[in-house]
XYZ file of N, CA and C in Angstrom:
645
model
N 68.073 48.715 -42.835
C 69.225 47.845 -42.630
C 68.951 46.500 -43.298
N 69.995 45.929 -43.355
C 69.565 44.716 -44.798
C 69.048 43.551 -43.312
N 69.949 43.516 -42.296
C 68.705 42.151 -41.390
C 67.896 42.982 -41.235
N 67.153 43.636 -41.200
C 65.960 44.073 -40.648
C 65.188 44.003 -41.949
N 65.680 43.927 -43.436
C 64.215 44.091 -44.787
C 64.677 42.578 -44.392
N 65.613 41.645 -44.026
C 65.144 40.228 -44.286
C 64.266 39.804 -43.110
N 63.838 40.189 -42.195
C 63.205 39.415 -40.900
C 61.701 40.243 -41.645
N 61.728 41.443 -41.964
C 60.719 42.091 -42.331
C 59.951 41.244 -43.382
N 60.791 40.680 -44.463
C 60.235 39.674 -45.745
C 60.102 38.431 -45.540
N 60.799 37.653 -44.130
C 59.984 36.362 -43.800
C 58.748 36.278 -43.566
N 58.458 37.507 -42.035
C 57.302 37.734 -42.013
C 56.033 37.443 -42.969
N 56.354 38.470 -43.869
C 55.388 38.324 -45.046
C 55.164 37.269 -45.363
N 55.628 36.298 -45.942
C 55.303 35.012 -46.240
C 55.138 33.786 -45.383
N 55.092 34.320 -43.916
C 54.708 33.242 -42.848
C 52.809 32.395 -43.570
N 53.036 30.639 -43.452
C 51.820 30.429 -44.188
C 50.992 30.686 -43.480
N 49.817 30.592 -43.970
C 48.408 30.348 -43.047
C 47.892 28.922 -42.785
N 47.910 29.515 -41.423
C 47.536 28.192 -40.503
C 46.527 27.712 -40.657
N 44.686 28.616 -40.682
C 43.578 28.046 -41.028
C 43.259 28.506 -42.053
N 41.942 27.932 -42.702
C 41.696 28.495 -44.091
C 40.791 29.545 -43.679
N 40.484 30.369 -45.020
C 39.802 31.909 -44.501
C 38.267 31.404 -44.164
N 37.736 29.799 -44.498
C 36.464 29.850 -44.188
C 36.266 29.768 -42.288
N 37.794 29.248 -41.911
C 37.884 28.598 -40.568
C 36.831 29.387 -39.416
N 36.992 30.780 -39.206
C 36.176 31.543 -38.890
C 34.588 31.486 -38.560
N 34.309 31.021 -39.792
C 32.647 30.548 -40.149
C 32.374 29.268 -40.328
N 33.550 28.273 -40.353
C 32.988 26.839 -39.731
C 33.275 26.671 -38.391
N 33.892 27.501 -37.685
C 33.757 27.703 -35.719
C 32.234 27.942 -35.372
N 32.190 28.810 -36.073
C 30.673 29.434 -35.268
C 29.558 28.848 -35.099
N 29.622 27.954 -36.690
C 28.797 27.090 -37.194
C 28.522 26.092 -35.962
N 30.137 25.518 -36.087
C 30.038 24.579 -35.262
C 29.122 24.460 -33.834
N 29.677 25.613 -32.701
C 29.416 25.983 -32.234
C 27.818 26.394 -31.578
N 27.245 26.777 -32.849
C 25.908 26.814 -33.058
C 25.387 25.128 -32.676
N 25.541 24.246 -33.943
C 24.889 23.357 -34.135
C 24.986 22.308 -32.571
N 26.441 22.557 -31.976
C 26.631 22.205 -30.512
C 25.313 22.203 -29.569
N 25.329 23.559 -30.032
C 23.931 24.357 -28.913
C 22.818 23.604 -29.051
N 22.077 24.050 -30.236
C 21.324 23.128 -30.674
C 21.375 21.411 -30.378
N 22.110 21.067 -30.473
C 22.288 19.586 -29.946
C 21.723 19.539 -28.753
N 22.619 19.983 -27.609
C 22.635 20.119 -25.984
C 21.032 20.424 -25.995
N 20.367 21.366 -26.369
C 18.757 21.668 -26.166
C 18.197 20.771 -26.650
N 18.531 20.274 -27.664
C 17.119 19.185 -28.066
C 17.830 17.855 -27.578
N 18.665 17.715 -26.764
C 19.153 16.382 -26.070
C 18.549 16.585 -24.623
N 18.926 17.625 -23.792
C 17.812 18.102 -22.805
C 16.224 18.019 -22.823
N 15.481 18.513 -23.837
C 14.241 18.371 -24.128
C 13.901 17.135 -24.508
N 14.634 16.389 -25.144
C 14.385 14.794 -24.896
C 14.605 14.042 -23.950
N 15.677 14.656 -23.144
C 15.262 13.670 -21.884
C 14.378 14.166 -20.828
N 13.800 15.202 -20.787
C 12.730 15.535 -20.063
C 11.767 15.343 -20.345
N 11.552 15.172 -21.800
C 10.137 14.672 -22.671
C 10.116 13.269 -21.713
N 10.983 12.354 -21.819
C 10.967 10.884 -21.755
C 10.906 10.506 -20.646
N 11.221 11.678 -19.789
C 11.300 11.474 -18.013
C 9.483 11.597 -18.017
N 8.736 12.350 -18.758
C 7.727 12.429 -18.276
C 6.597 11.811 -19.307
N 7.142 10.929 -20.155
C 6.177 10.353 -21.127
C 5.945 8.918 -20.121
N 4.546 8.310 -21.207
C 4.070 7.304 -20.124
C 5.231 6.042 -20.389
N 6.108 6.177 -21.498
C 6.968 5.007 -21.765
C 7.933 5.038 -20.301
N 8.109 6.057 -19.848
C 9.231 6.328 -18.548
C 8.349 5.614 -17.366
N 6.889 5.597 -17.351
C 6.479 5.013 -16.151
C 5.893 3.467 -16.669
N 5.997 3.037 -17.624
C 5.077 1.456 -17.636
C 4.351 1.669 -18.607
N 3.489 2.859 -18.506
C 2.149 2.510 -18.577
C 2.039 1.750 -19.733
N 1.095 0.951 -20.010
C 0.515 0.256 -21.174
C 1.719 -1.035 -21.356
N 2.419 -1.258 -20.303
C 3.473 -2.225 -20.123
C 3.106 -3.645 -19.554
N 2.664 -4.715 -20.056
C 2.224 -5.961 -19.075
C 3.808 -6.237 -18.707
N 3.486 -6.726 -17.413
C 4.595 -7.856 -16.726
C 4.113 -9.063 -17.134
N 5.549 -10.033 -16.981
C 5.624 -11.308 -16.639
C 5.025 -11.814 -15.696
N 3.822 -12.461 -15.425
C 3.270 -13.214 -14.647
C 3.720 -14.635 -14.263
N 3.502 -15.286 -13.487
C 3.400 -16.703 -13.063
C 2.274 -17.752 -13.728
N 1.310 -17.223 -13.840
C 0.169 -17.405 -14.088
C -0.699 -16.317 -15.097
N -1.387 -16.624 -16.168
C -1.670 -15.927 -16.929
C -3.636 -15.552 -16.259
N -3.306 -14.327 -16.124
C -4.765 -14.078 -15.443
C -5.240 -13.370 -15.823
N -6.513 -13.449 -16.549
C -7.360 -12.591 -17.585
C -7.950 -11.891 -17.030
N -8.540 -10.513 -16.532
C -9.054 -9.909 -16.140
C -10.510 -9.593 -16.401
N -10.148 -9.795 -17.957
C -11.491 -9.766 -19.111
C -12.106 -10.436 -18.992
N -12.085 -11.925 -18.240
C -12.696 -13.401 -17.690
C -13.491 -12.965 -16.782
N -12.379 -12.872 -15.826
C -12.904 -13.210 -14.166
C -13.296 -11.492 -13.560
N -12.760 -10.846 -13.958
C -13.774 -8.927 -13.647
C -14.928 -8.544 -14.642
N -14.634 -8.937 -15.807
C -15.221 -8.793 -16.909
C -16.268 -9.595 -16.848
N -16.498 -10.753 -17.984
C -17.200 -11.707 -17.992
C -17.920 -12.241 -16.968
N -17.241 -12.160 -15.769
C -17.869 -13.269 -14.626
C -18.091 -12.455 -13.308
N -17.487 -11.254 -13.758
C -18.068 -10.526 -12.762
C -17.577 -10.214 -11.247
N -16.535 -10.622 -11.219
C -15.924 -11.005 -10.037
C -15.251 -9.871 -9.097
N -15.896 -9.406 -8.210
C -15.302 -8.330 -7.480
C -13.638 -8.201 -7.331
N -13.570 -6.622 -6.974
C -11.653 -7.207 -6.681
C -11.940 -7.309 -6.102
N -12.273 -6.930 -4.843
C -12.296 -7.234 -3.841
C -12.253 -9.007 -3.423
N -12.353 -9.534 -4.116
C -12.544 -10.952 -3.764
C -10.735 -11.581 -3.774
N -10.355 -11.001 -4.642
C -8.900 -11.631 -4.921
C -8.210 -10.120 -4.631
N -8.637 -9.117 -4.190
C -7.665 -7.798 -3.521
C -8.293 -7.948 -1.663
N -8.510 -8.927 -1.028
C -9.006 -8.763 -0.426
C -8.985 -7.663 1.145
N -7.598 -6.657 0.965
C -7.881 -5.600 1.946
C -8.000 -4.456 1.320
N -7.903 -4.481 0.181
C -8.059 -3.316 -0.722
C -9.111 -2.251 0.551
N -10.156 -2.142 0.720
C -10.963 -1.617 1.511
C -10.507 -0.831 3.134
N -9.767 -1.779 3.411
C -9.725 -1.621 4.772
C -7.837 -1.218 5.065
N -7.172 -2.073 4.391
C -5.519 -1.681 4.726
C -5.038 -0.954 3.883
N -3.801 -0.945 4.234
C -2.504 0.311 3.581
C -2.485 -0.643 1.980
N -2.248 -2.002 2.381
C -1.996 -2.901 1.139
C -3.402 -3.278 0.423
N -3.465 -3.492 -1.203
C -4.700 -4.579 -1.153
C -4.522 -5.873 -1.378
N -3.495 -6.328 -0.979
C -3.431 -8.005 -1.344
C -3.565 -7.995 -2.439
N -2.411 -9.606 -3.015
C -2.602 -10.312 -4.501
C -3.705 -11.804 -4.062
N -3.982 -11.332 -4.966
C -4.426 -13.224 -5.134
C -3.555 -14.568 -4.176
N -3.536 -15.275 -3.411
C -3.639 -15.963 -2.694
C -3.961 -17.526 -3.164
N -3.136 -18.297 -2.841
C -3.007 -19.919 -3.866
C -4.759 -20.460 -3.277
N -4.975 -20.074 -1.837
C -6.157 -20.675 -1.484
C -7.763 -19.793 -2.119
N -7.408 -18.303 -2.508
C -8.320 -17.794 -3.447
C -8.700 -18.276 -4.589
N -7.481 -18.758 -5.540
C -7.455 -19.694 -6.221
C -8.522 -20.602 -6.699
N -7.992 -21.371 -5.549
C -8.321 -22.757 -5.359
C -9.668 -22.862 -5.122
N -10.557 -21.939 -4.838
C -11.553 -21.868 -4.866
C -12.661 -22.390 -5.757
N -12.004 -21.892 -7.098
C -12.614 -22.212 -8.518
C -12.067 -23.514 -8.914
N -10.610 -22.972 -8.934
C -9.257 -23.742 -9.761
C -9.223 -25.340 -9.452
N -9.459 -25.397 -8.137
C -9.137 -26.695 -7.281
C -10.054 -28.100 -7.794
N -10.763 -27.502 -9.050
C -12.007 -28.169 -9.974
C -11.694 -27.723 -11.375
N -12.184 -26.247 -11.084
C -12.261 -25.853 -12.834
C -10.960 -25.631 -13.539
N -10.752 -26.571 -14.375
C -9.558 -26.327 -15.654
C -8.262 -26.692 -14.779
N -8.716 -27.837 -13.705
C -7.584 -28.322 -13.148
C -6.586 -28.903 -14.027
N -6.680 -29.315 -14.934
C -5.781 -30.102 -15.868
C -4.520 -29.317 -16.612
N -5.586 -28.026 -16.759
C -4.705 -27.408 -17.726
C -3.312 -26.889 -17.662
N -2.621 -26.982 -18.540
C -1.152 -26.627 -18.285
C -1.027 -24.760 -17.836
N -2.163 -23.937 -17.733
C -1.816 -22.685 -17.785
C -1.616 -22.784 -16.089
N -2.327 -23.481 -15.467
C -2.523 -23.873 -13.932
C -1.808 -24.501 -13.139
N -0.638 -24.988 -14.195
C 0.393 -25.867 -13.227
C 1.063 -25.439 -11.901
N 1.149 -24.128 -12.341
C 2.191 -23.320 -11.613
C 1.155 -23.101 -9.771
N 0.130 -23.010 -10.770
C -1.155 -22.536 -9.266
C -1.425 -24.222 -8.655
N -1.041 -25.018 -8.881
C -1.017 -26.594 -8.343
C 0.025 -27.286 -7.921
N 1.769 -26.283 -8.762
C 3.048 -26.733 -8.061
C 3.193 -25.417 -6.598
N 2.392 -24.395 -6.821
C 2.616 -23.610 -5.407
C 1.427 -24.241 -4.209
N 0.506 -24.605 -4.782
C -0.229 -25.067 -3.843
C 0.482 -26.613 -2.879
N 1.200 -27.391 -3.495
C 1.461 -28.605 -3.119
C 2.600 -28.272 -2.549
N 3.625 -27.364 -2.673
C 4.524 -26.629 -2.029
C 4.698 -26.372 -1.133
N 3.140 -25.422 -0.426
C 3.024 -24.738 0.131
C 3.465 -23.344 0.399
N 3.650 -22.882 -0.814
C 4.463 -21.355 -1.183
C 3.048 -20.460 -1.620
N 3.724 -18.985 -1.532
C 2.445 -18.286 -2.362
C 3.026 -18.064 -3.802
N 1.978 -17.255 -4.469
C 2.432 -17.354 -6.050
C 2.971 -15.938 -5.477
N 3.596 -15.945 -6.490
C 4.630 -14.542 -6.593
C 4.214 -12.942 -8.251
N 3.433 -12.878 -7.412
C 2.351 -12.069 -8.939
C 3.604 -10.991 -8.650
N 3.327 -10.069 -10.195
C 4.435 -8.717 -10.736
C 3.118 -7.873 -10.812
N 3.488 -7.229 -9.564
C 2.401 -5.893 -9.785
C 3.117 -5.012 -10.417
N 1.855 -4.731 -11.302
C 2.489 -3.266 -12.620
C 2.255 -1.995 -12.067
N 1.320 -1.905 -10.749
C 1.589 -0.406 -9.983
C 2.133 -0.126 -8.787
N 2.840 -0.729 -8.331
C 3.831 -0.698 -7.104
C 4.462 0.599 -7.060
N 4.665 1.545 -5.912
C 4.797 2.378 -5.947
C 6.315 2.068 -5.208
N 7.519 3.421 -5.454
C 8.251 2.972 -4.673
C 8.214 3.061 -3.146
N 9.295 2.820 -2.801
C 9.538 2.402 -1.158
C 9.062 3.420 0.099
N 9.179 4.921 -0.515
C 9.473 5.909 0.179
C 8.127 6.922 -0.532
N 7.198 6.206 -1.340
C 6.345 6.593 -1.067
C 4.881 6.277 -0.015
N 4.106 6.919 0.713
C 2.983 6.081 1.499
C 2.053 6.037 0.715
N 1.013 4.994 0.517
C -0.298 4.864 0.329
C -1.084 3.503 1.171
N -2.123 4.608 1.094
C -3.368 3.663 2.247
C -4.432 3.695 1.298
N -4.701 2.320 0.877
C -5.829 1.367 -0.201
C -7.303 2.030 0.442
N -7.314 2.013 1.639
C -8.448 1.607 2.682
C -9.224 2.911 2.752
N -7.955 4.383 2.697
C -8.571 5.555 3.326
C -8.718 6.129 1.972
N -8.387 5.598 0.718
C -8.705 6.096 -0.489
C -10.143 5.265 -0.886
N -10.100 3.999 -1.033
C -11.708 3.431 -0.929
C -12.476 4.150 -0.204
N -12.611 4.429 0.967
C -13.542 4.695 1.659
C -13.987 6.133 1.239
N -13.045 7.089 0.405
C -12.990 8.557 0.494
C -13.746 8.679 -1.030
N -14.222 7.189 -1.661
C -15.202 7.133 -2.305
C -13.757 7.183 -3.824
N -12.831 7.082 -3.702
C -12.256 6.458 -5.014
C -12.062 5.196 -5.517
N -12.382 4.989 -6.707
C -12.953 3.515 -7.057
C -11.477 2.900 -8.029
N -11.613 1.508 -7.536
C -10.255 0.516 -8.376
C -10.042 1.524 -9.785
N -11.241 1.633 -10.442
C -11.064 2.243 -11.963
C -9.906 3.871 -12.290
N -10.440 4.370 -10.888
C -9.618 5.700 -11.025
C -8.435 5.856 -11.293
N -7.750 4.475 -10.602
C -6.114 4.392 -10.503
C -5.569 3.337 -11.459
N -6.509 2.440 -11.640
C -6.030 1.402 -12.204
C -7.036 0.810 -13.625
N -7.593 1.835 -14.198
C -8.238 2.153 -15.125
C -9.231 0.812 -15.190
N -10.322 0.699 -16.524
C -10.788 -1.204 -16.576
C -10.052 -1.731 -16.629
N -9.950 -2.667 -15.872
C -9.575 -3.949 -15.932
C -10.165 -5.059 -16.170
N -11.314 -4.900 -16.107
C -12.559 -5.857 -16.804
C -12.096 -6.208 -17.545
N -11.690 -4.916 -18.572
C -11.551 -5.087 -20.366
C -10.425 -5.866 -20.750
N -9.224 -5.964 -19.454
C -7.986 -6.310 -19.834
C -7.466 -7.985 -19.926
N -7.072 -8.162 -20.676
C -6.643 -9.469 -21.010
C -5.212 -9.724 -20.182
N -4.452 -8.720 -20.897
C -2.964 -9.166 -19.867
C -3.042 -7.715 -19.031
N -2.674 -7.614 -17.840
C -2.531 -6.727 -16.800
C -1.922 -5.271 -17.689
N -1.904 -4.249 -17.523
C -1.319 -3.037 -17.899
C -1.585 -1.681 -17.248
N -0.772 -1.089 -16.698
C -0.702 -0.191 -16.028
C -1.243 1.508 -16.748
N -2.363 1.893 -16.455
C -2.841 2.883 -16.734
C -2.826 4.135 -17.067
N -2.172 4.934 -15.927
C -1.683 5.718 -15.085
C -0.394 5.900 -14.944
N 0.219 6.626 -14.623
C 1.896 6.983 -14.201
C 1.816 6.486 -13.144
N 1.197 7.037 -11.683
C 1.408 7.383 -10.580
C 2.332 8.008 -9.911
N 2.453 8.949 -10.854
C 4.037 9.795 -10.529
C 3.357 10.765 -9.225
N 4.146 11.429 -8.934
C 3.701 12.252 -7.412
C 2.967 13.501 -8.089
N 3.376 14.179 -9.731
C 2.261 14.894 -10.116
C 1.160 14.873 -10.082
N 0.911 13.223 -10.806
C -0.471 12.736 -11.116
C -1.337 12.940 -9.489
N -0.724 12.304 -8.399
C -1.375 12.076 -7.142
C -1.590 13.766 -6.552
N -0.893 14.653 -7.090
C -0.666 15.659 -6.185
C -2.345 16.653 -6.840
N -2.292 16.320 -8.279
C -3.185 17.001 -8.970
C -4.432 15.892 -8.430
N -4.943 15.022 -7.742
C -5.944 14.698 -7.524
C -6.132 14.859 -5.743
N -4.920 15.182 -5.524
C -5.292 15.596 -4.188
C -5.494 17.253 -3.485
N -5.327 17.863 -4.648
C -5.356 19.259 -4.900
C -6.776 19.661 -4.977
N -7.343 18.383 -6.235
C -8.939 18.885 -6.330
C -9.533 17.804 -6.996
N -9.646 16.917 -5.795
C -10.464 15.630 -5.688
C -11.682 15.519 -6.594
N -12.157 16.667 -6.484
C -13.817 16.393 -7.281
C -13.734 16.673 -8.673
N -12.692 17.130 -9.332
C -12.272 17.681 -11.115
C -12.149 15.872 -10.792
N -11.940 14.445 -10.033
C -11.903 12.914 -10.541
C -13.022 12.511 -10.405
N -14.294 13.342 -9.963
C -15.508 12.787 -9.231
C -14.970 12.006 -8.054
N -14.267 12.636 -6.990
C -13.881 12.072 -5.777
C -14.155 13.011 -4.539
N -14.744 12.773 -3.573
C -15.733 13.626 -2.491
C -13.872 13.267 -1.611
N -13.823 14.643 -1.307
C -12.722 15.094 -0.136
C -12.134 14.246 1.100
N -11.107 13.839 1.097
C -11.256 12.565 2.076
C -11.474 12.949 3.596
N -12.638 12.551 4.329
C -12.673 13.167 5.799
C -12.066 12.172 6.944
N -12.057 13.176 8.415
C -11.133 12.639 9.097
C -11.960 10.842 9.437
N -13.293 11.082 9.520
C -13.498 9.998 9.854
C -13.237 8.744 9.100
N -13.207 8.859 7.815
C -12.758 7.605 6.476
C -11.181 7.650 6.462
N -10.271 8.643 7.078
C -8.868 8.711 6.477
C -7.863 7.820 7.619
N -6.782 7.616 7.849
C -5.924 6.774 8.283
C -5.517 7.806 9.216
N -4.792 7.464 10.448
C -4.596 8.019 11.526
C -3.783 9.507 11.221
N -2.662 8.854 10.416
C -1.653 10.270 10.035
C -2.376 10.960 9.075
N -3.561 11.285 9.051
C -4.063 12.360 8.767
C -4.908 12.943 9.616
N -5.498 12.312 10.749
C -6.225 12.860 11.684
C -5.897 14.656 12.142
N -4.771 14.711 12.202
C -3.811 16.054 12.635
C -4.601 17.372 11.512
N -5.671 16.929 10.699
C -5.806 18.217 9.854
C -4.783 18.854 8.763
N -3.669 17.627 8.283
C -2.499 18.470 7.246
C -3.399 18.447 6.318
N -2.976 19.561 5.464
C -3.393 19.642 4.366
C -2.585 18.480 3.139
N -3.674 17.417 2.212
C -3.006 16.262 1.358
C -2.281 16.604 0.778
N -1.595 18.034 0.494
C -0.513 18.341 -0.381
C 0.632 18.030 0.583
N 0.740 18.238 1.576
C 1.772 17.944 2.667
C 2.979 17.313 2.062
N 3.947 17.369 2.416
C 4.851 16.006 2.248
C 4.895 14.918 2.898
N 4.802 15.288 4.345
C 4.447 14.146 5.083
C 3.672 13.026 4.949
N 2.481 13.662 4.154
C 1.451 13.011 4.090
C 1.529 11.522 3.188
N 2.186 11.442 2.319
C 2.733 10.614 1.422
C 4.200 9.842 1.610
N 4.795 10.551 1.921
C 6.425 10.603 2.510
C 6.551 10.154 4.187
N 7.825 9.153 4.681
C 7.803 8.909 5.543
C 8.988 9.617 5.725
């Protein structure tokens, strides 16, 4: 029938919508998508667990510029002297304006690096140091029952003797802690017993616990 060869011969010449490569630049596409998404994933898991994600090798801003390389190093100076519960409490104390002042309250009083340790002293404020290993809020640690369990400042907080500006060592991510509490002696660290450890461990948990770390 003559409408039916004409609807039949529009047909035919209806244009084309994509080009014949369209097919094989979908797939392509598609592909290279994939690829994206995986190596955008694998980079941010790389970076979640590289040391740039935790500090390490990061100095803070201090108040006071405090050489480590001086006063641990050179002169020998226990932490313990300026960490002074490190040993015994949960915390180890910063430095203290009257620790200080010990030396300071004489030596290199003049100097402008010291002002700050002579405008808190006359104040009566403490200095306000940026610790580079602060753990967060909701994790526990006890200074006192890890000293005693025979782990030394160096383990966690690498030399500091050597260090000029403060820098963080270590991650201290809950891996790092979990793998030294797993098998203490692969750090040269003797097992922590009930008598050296802090009360909430008395109970016998095993240090992998959650509790144990976790409040």
């Amino acid at each position: 029938m003559p409408g039916h060869d004409r609807n039949e011969g529009s047909h035919q010449h209806l244009p084309q919508l994509f080009p014949s490569k369209a097919d094989r630049w979908l797939r392509t596409g598609l592909a290279l998508a994939g690829i994206a998404i995986v190596l955008l994933v694998a980079g941010l898991l790389y970076h979640a667990r590289s040391d740039a994600r935790w500090n390490v090798g990061k100095p803070l801003p201090q108040p006071i510029g405090f050489p480590h390389s001086v006063h641990a190093g050179k002169l020998g100076i226990a932490c313990r002297y300026c960490h002074v519960t490190a040993t015994a409490q949960a915390a180890a104390g910063m430095p203290s304006v009257q620790s200080c002042l010990t030396c300071h309250a004489q030596i290199w009083r003049g100097t402008p690096q010291l002002a700050p340790l002579h405008a808190a002293a006359g104040a009566g404020a403490p200095i306000t140091w940026a610790s580079v290993s602060r753990l967060p809020v909701h994790a526990r640690f006890h200074h006192g029952a890890h000293a005693r369990a025979g782990v030394t400042c160096a383990t966690c907080h690498g030399a500091v003797e050597t260090m000029t500006r403060t820098v963080k060592t270590e991650t201290l991510s809950m891996g790092w802690c979990l793998d030294c509490h797993r098998a203490p002696e692969d750090s040269g660290i003797r097992p922590i017993r009930a008598a050296s450890a802090p009360k909430s461990h008395y109970d016998g948990r095993d240090l992998t616990d959650c509790s144990v770390c976790h409040h």
